[in-house]
Amino acid sequence: MTWWKGPLVGFDLETTGTDPEESRIVTAALVDTVGGRLETTGNWLLDPGVPIPAEATAIHGIDDGYVRERGRPAAEAVEEIAAALCERLTAGRPVVAFNAAFDLSLLDAELRRHGRPVLAERLGGPVGPVVDAMVIDRALDKYRKGSRTLQRVCEVYGVELLDAHQAGSDALAAVRVAVALGERFPRQAGELPPEELHRRQIGWHREWAEGLQEFLRRKDAGVVIDPRWPLR
């Protein structure tokens, strides 16, 4: 069975910001699927312990009062999220995300912040296999014009995205985009073993980062685009 027809787990975070080292998790979701068919969803609402900026609230709709009243203590919830994610990976279920390097790096940063083992320590080796719908789309349809947001990519591949910027909805949409990519690009992605696809994504992301950095340095010689994937 090809990976996109089998068990997958979608992963997404909504956060206080865009820097994975400094931002905090506000909500998290893991969605278990077989191909694109939803089986179960796990959701977490966290009190991040810091104020949620207004610009973040404008995106995901969650403010300080809501998390203080209903959110779980961050250290406790982060441990549960990491344990659930590693349980799937240990069972051989690929993790699917859209911009995995952000979500996985932020989760690792939160684990360090609360004195908990990071993902690689829990797994006893590299984190994977990971299927990053953003990285694959960018590599295999590189000349398509327009943005590469999850909303836009869902439109391209005919995936319905309800409640954008809600972690469960975004995680399921990422899985369904990945399934569509596997089906559309069988030779380059869909027919590869998950471990080989993971290795190729490392190279695809590095190639993209180096190209973007070279382009941006024409105007600013100090620009650095991180080439590491799936963790920074």
PDB file of C-alpha atoms in Angstrom:
ATOM      1  CA  MET A   1       0.000   0.000   0.000  1.00  0.00           C
ATOM      2  CA  THR A   2       1.305   3.460  -0.870  1.00  0.00           C
ATOM      3  CA  TRP A   3       1.752   5.798   2.082  1.00  0.00           C
ATOM      4  CA  TRP A   4      -1.016   8.205   1.053  1.00  0.00           C
ATOM      5  CA  LYS A   5      -3.635   5.433   1.142  1.00  0.00           C
ATOM      6  CA  GLY A   6      -2.613   4.212   4.593  1.00  0.00           C
ATOM      7  CA  PRO A   7      -2.574   5.484   8.193  1.00  0.00           C
ATOM      8  CA  LEU A   8      -1.407   9.077   8.584  1.00  0.00           C
ATOM      9  CA  VAL A   9      -1.510  11.605  11.417  1.00  0.00           C
ATOM     10  CA  GLY A  10      -1.997  15.290  10.716  1.00  0.00           C
ATOM     11  CA  PHE A  11      -0.355  17.772  13.083  1.00  0.00           C
ATOM     12  CA  ASP A  12      -0.925  21.500  13.489  1.00  0.00           C
ATOM     13  CA  LEU A  13      -0.379  24.255  16.037  1.00  0.00           C
ATOM     14  CA  GLU A  14      -1.876  27.692  16.498  1.00  0.00           C
ATOM     15  CA  THR A  15       0.525  29.948  18.359  1.00  0.00           C
ATOM     16  CA  THR A  16       1.379  33.337  19.795  1.00  0.00           C
ATOM     17  CA  GLY A  17       3.717  34.257  16.930  1.00  0.00           C
ATOM     18  CA  THR A  18       5.874  33.216  13.988  1.00  0.00           C
ATOM     19  CA  ASP A  19       9.266  32.566  15.631  1.00  0.00           C
ATOM     20  CA  PRO A  20       9.446  28.885  16.634  1.00  0.00           C
ATOM     21  CA  GLU A  21      12.062  29.572  19.310  1.00  0.00           C
ATOM     22  CA  GLU A  22      10.130  32.342  21.056  1.00  0.00           C
ATOM     23  CA  SER A  23       6.459  31.651  20.298  1.00  0.00           C
ATOM     24  CA  ARG A  24       4.169  29.583  22.518  1.00  0.00           C
ATOM     25  CA  ILE A  25       1.526  27.019  21.663  1.00  0.00           C
ATOM     26  CA  VAL A  26      -2.097  28.138  22.061  1.00  0.00           C
ATOM     27  CA  THR A  27      -3.865  25.176  20.449  1.00  0.00           C
ATOM     28  CA  ALA A  28      -2.692  21.870  19.006  1.00  0.00           C
ATOM     29  CA  ALA A  29      -4.341  19.056  17.089  1.00  0.00           C
ATOM     30  CA  LEU A  30      -3.493  15.537  15.986  1.00  0.00           C
ATOM     31  CA  VAL A  31      -5.861  13.944  13.462  1.00  0.00           C
ATOM     32  CA  ASP A  32      -5.617  10.234  12.761  1.00  0.00           C
ATOM     33  CA  THR A  33      -6.644   9.304   9.228  1.00  0.00           C
ATOM     34  CA  VAL A  34      -6.526   6.476   6.760  1.00  0.00           C
ATOM     35  CA  GLY A  35      -5.593   8.304   3.605  1.00  0.00           C
ATOM     36  CA  GLY A  36      -7.767  11.384   3.763  1.00  0.00           C
ATOM     37  CA  ARG A  37     -10.563   9.774   5.803  1.00  0.00           C
ATOM     38  CA  LEU A  38     -10.757  11.111   9.337  1.00  0.00           C
ATOM     39  CA  GLU A  39     -10.741   8.565  12.168  1.00  0.00           C
ATOM     40  CA  THR A  40     -10.097  10.502  15.394  1.00  0.00           C
ATOM     41  CA  THR A  41      -9.061  13.991  16.472  1.00  0.00           C
ATOM     42  CA  GLY A  42      -7.115  15.052  19.543  1.00  0.00           C
ATOM     43  CA  ASN A  43      -7.271  18.732  20.504  1.00  0.00           C
ATOM     44  CA  TRP A  44      -5.483  20.774  23.169  1.00  0.00           C
ATOM     45  CA  LEU A  45      -6.092  24.317  24.378  1.00  0.00           C
ATOM     46  CA  LEU A  46      -3.172  25.723  26.349  1.00  0.00           C
ATOM     47  CA  ASP A  47      -2.659  28.705  28.610  1.00  0.00           C
ATOM     48  CA  PRO A  48       0.704  29.736  27.126  1.00  0.00           C
ATOM     49  CA  GLY A  49       1.716  31.698  30.225  1.00  0.00           C
ATOM     50  CA  VAL A  50       2.384  34.848  28.203  1.00  0.00           C
ATOM     51  CA  PRO A  51       0.037  37.422  26.637  1.00  0.00           C
ATOM     52  CA  ILE A  52      -1.338  36.460  23.225  1.00  0.00           C
ATOM     53  CA  PRO A  53      -0.587  39.336  20.815  1.00  0.00           C
ATOM     54  CA  ALA A  54      -3.579  40.978  19.176  1.00  0.00           C
ATOM     55  CA  GLU A  55      -2.266  40.062  15.725  1.00  0.00           C
ATOM     56  CA  ALA A  56      -2.233  36.371  16.701  1.00  0.00           C
ATOM     57  CA  THR A  57      -5.745  36.571  18.135  1.00  0.00           C
ATOM     58  CA  ALA A  58      -6.887  38.181  14.872  1.00  0.00           C
ATOM     59  CA  ILE A  59      -5.757  35.011  13.054  1.00  0.00           C
ATOM     60  CA  HIS A  60      -6.974  32.193  15.302  1.00  0.00           C
ATOM     61  CA  GLY A  61      -9.582  34.006  17.392  1.00  0.00           C
ATOM     62  CA  ILE A  62      -8.251  33.012  20.830  1.00  0.00           C
ATOM     63  CA  ASP A  63      -7.473  35.658  23.436  1.00  0.00           C
ATOM     64  CA  ASP A  64      -5.952  35.847  26.904  1.00  0.00           C
ATOM     65  CA  GLY A  65      -9.238  35.644  28.781  1.00  0.00           C
ATOM     66  CA  TYR A  66     -10.307  32.491  26.971  1.00  0.00           C
ATOM     67  CA  VAL A  67      -7.076  30.569  27.645  1.00  0.00           C
ATOM     68  CA  ARG A  68      -6.915  31.690  31.262  1.00  0.00           C
ATOM     69  CA  GLU A  69     -10.426  30.397  31.841  1.00  0.00           C
ATOM     70  CA  ARG A  70     -10.280  27.189  29.786  1.00  0.00           C
ATOM     71  CA  GLY A  71      -6.671  26.445  28.838  1.00  0.00           C
ATOM     72  CA  ARG A  72      -4.512  23.649  30.227  1.00  0.00           C
ATOM     73  CA  PRO A  73      -1.189  24.418  31.948  1.00  0.00           C
ATOM     74  CA  ALA A  74       1.373  24.593  29.148  1.00  0.00           C
ATOM     75  CA  ALA A  75       3.899  22.157  30.641  1.00  0.00           C
ATOM     76  CA  GLU A  76       1.253  19.492  31.160  1.00  0.00           C
ATOM     77  CA  ALA A  77      -0.294  19.838  27.700  1.00  0.00           C
ATOM     78  CA  VAL A  78       3.032  20.034  25.857  1.00  0.00           C
ATOM     79  CA  GLU A  79       4.044  16.722  27.436  1.00  0.00           C
ATOM     80  CA  GLU A  80       0.786  15.132  26.266  1.00  0.00           C
ATOM     81  CA  ILE A  81       1.158  16.465  22.727  1.00  0.00           C
ATOM     82  CA  ALA A  82       4.730  15.190  22.428  1.00  0.00           C
ATOM     83  CA  ALA A  83       3.828  11.790  23.864  1.00  0.00           C
ATOM     84  CA  ALA A  84       0.894  11.400  21.462  1.00  0.00           C
ATOM     85  CA  LEU A  85       2.972  12.436  18.454  1.00  0.00           C
ATOM     86  CA  CYS A  86       5.827  10.078  19.335  1.00  0.00           C
ATOM     87  CA  GLU A  87       3.381   7.238  19.919  1.00  0.00           C
ATOM     88  CA  ARG A  88       2.245   7.574  16.283  1.00  0.00           C
ATOM     89  CA  LEU A  89       5.774   7.832  14.940  1.00  0.00           C
ATOM     90  CA  THR A  90       6.911   4.804  16.933  1.00  0.00           C
ATOM     91  CA  ALA A  91       4.006   2.858  15.456  1.00  0.00           C
ATOM     92  CA  GLY A  92       5.241   3.764  11.970  1.00  0.00           C
ATOM     93  CA  ARG A  93       2.512   6.286  11.165  1.00  0.00           C
ATOM     94  CA  PRO A  94       3.909   9.209   9.103  1.00  0.00           C
ATOM     95  CA  VAL A  95       3.245  12.676  10.497  1.00  0.00           C
ATOM     96  CA  VAL A  96       1.769  15.135   8.007  1.00  0.00           C
ATOM     97  CA  ALA A  97       1.994  18.898   8.408  1.00  0.00           C
ATOM     98  CA  PHE A  98       1.997  22.064   6.356  1.00  0.00           C
ATOM     99  CA  ASN A  99       5.309  23.784   7.122  1.00  0.00           C
ATOM    100  CA  ALA A 100       6.448  21.019   9.452  1.00  0.00           C
ATOM    101  CA  ALA A 101       9.695  22.773  10.353  1.00  0.00           C
ATOM    102  CA  PHE A 102       7.732  25.474  12.165  1.00  0.00           C
ATOM    103  CA  ASP A 103       5.370  23.215  14.117  1.00  0.00           C
ATOM    104  CA  LEU A 104       7.926  20.562  15.084  1.00  0.00           C
ATOM    105  CA  SER A 105      10.593  23.127  15.993  1.00  0.00           C
ATOM    106  CA  LEU A 106       8.144  25.063  18.145  1.00  0.00           C
ATOM    107  CA  LEU A 107       7.053  21.902  19.940  1.00  0.00           C
ATOM    108  CA  ASP A 108      10.699  21.059  20.642  1.00  0.00           C
ATOM    109  CA  ALA A 109      11.297  24.604  21.939  1.00  0.00           C
ATOM    110  CA  GLU A 110       8.327  24.257  24.290  1.00  0.00           C
ATOM    111  CA  LEU A 111       9.618  20.910  25.549  1.00  0.00           C
ATOM    112  CA  ARG A 112      13.018  22.463  26.321  1.00  0.00           C
ATOM    113  CA  ARG A 113      11.322  25.435  27.982  1.00  0.00           C
ATOM    114  CA  HIS A 114       9.487  23.136  30.391  1.00  0.00           C
ATOM    115  CA  GLY A 115      12.425  20.811  31.026  1.00  0.00           C
ATOM    116  CA  ARG A 116      10.992  17.862  29.088  1.00  0.00           C
ATOM    117  CA  PRO A 117      12.818  15.551  26.624  1.00  0.00           C
ATOM    118  CA  VAL A 118      12.669  16.759  23.030  1.00  0.00           C
ATOM    119  CA  LEU A 119      11.218  14.624  20.248  1.00  0.00           C
ATOM    120  CA  ALA A 120      14.469  13.012  19.081  1.00  0.00           C
ATOM    121  CA  GLU A 121      15.327  12.010  22.645  1.00  0.00           C
ATOM    122  CA  ARG A 122      11.943  10.361  23.042  1.00  0.00           C
ATOM    123  CA  LEU A 123      12.268   8.532  19.722  1.00  0.00           C
ATOM    124  CA  GLY A 124      15.901   7.557  20.199  1.00  0.00           C
ATOM    125  CA  GLY A 125      16.809   9.004  16.798  1.00  0.00           C
ATOM    126  CA  PRO A 126      15.728  11.414  14.063  1.00  0.00           C
ATOM    127  CA  VAL A 127      12.133  12.626  13.927  1.00  0.00           C
ATOM    128  CA  GLY A 128      10.311  10.999  11.026  1.00  0.00           C
ATOM    129  CA  PRO A 129       8.969  10.029   8.679  1.00  0.00           C
ATOM    130  CA  VAL A 130       7.414  13.446   8.113  1.00  0.00           C
ATOM    131  CA  VAL A 131       5.329  14.407   5.093  1.00  0.00           C
ATOM    132  CA  ASP A 132       5.293  18.181   4.601  1.00  0.00           C
ATOM    133  CA  ALA A 133       2.614  19.168   2.099  1.00  0.00           C
ATOM    134  CA  MET A 134       4.145  22.636   1.701  1.00  0.00           C
ATOM    135  CA  VAL A 135       7.626  21.332   0.905  1.00  0.00           C
ATOM    136  CA  ILE A 136       6.342  18.731  -1.564  1.00  0.00           C
ATOM    137  CA  ASP A 137       4.027  21.154  -3.364  1.00  0.00           C
ATOM    138  CA  ARG A 138       6.773  23.769  -3.604  1.00  0.00           C
ATOM    139  CA  ALA A 139       9.239  21.241  -5.035  1.00  0.00           C
ATOM    140  CA  LEU A 140       6.994  19.417  -7.480  1.00  0.00           C
ATOM    141  CA  ASP A 141       5.000  22.373  -8.815  1.00  0.00           C
ATOM    142  CA  LYS A 142       7.730  24.968  -8.378  1.00  0.00           C
ATOM    143  CA  TYR A 143       6.756  27.222 -11.288  1.00  0.00           C
ATOM    144  CA  ARG A 144       3.128  27.740 -10.271  1.00  0.00           C
ATOM    145  CA  LYS A 145       2.404  31.400  -9.638  1.00  0.00           C
ATOM    146  CA  GLY A 146       0.625  32.688  -6.564  1.00  0.00           C
ATOM    147  CA  SER A 147       0.905  32.216  -2.851  1.00  0.00           C
ATOM    148  CA  ARG A 148       1.683  28.945  -1.049  1.00  0.00           C
ATOM    149  CA  THR A 149      -0.586  29.393   1.954  1.00  0.00           C
ATOM    150  CA  LEU A 150      -2.568  26.391   3.115  1.00  0.00           C
ATOM    151  CA  GLN A 151      -5.776  28.068   1.958  1.00  0.00           C
ATOM    152  CA  ARG A 152      -4.427  28.652  -1.546  1.00  0.00           C
ATOM    153  CA  VAL A 153      -2.885  25.179  -1.847  1.00  0.00           C
ATOM    154  CA  CYS A 154      -6.197  23.639  -0.780  1.00  0.00           C
ATOM    155  CA  GLU A 155      -7.852  25.497  -3.654  1.00  0.00           C
ATOM    156  CA  VAL A 156      -5.254  24.180  -6.103  1.00  0.00           C
ATOM    157  CA  TYR A 157      -5.785  20.545  -5.070  1.00  0.00           C
ATOM    158  CA  GLY A 158      -9.526  20.701  -4.535  1.00  0.00           C
ATOM    159  CA  VAL A 159      -9.387  20.240  -0.761  1.00  0.00           C
ATOM    160  CA  GLU A 160     -12.143  21.770   1.355  1.00  0.00           C
ATOM    161  CA  LEU A 161     -10.799  23.819   4.256  1.00  0.00           C
ATOM    162  CA  LEU A 162     -13.416  24.679   6.851  1.00  0.00           C
ATOM    163  CA  ASP A 163     -12.518  26.903   9.814  1.00  0.00           C
ATOM    164  CA  ALA A 164      -9.056  27.933   8.591  1.00  0.00           C
ATOM    165  CA  HIS A 165      -6.565  28.612  11.407  1.00  0.00           C
ATOM    166  CA  GLN A 166      -8.308  26.134  13.685  1.00  0.00           C
ATOM    167  CA  ALA A 167      -5.688  23.489  14.433  1.00  0.00           C
ATOM    168  CA  GLY A 168      -7.888  20.454  13.782  1.00  0.00           C
ATOM    169  CA  SER A 169      -9.188  21.811  10.480  1.00  0.00           C
ATOM    170  CA  ASP A 170      -5.725  22.799   9.279  1.00  0.00           C
ATOM    171  CA  ALA A 171      -4.231  19.440  10.286  1.00  0.00           C
ATOM    172  CA  LEU A 172      -6.895  17.522   8.358  1.00  0.00           C
ATOM    173  CA  ALA A 173      -6.526  19.810   5.339  1.00  0.00           C
ATOM    174  CA  ALA A 174      -2.754  19.225   5.345  1.00  0.00           C
ATOM    175  CA  VAL A 175      -3.343  15.465   5.247  1.00  0.00           C
ATOM    176  CA  ARG A 176      -5.772  15.776   2.370  1.00  0.00           C
ATOM    177  CA  VAL A 177      -3.399  17.993   0.404  1.00  0.00           C
ATOM    178  CA  ALA A 178      -0.623  15.436   0.994  1.00  0.00           C
ATOM    179  CA  VAL A 179      -2.913  12.663  -0.252  1.00  0.00           C
ATOM    180  CA  ALA A 180      -3.701  14.726  -3.360  1.00  0.00           C
ATOM    181  CA  LEU A 181       0.021  15.296  -3.930  1.00  0.00           C
ATOM    182  CA  GLY A 182       0.744  11.584  -3.596  1.00  0.00           C
ATOM    183  CA  GLU A 183      -1.922  10.805  -6.148  1.00  0.00           C
ATOM    184  CA  ARG A 184      -0.924  13.555  -8.590  1.00  0.00           C
ATOM    185  CA  PHE A 185       2.820  12.924  -8.437  1.00  0.00           C
ATOM    186  CA  PRO A 186       3.191   9.137  -8.059  1.00  0.00           C
ATOM    187  CA  ARG A 187       6.762   8.826  -9.345  1.00  0.00           C
ATOM    188  CA  GLN A 188       8.178  11.809  -7.467  1.00  0.00           C
ATOM    189  CA  ALA A 189       6.285  11.272  -4.201  1.00  0.00           C
ATOM    190  CA  GLY A 190       3.274   8.972  -4.059  1.00  0.00           C
ATOM    191  CA  GLU A 191       5.009   5.684  -4.788  1.00  0.00           C
ATOM    192  CA  LEU A 192       8.069   6.348  -2.619  1.00  0.00           C
ATOM    193  CA  PRO A 193       8.479   4.663   0.771  1.00  0.00           C
ATOM    194  CA  PRO A 194       7.844   7.273   3.495  1.00  0.00           C
ATOM    195  CA  GLU A 195      11.488   7.166   4.605  1.00  0.00           C
ATOM    196  CA  GLU A 196      12.707   7.938   1.082  1.00  0.00           C
ATOM    197  CA  LEU A 197      10.172  10.731   0.683  1.00  0.00           C
ATOM    198  CA  HIS A 198      11.396  12.146   3.997  1.00  0.00           C
ATOM    199  CA  ARG A 199      14.989  12.155   2.717  1.00  0.00           C
ATOM    200  CA  ARG A 200      13.982  13.861  -0.507  1.00  0.00           C
ATOM    201  CA  GLN A 201      12.150  16.584   1.368  1.00  0.00           C
ATOM    202  CA  ILE A 202      15.347  17.392   3.267  1.00  0.00           C
ATOM    203  CA  GLY A 203      17.023  18.096  -0.080  1.00  0.00           C
ATOM    204  CA  TRP A 204      14.019  19.904  -1.566  1.00  0.00           C
ATOM    205  CA  HIS A 205      13.779  22.251   1.386  1.00  0.00           C
ATOM    206  CA  ARG A 206      17.514  22.935   1.365  1.00  0.00           C
ATOM    207  CA  GLU A 207      17.440  23.705  -2.356  1.00  0.00           C
ATOM    208  CA  TRP A 208      14.515  26.092  -1.888  1.00  0.00           C
ATOM    209  CA  ALA A 209      16.134  27.837   1.098  1.00  0.00           C
ATOM    210  CA  GLU A 210      19.440  28.324  -0.683  1.00  0.00           C
ATOM    211  CA  GLY A 211      17.726  29.700  -3.781  1.00  0.00           C
ATOM    212  CA  LEU A 212      15.583  32.117  -1.797  1.00  0.00           C
ATOM    213  CA  GLN A 213      18.555  33.250   0.257  1.00  0.00           C
ATOM    214  CA  GLU A 214      20.591  33.921  -2.875  1.00  0.00           C
ATOM    215  CA  PHE A 215      17.724  35.946  -4.357  1.00  0.00           C
ATOM    216  CA  LEU A 216      17.124  38.008  -1.216  1.00  0.00           C
ATOM    217  CA  ARG A 217      20.818  38.724  -0.724  1.00  0.00           C
ATOM    218  CA  ARG A 218      20.772  40.784  -3.907  1.00  0.00           C
ATOM    219  CA  LYS A 219      19.168  43.475  -1.763  1.00  0.00           C
ATOM    220  CA  ASP A 220      20.285  42.503   1.750  1.00  0.00           C
ATOM    221  CA  ALA A 221      23.565  40.618   2.167  1.00  0.00           C
ATOM    222  CA  GLY A 222      22.661  39.659   5.731  1.00  0.00           C
ATOM    223  CA  VAL A 223      19.570  37.586   4.936  1.00  0.00           C
ATOM    224  CA  VAL A 224      19.720  33.988   6.212  1.00  0.00           C
ATOM    225  CA  ILE A 225      17.126  31.354   5.295  1.00  0.00           C
ATOM    226  CA  ASP A 226      17.361  28.276   7.495  1.00  0.00           C
ATOM    227  CA  PRO A 227      17.917  25.192   5.292  1.00  0.00           C
ATOM    228  CA  ARG A 228      17.147  22.627   8.000  1.00  0.00           C
ATOM    229  CA  TRP A 229      14.080  20.371   7.819  1.00  0.00           C
ATOM    230  CA  PRO A 230      11.995  18.946   9.476  1.00  0.00           C
ATOM    231  CA  LEU A 231      13.511  20.565  12.587  1.00  0.00           C
ATOM    232  CA  ARG A 232      15.438  23.807  12.790  1.00  0.00           C
TER     233      ARG A 232
END
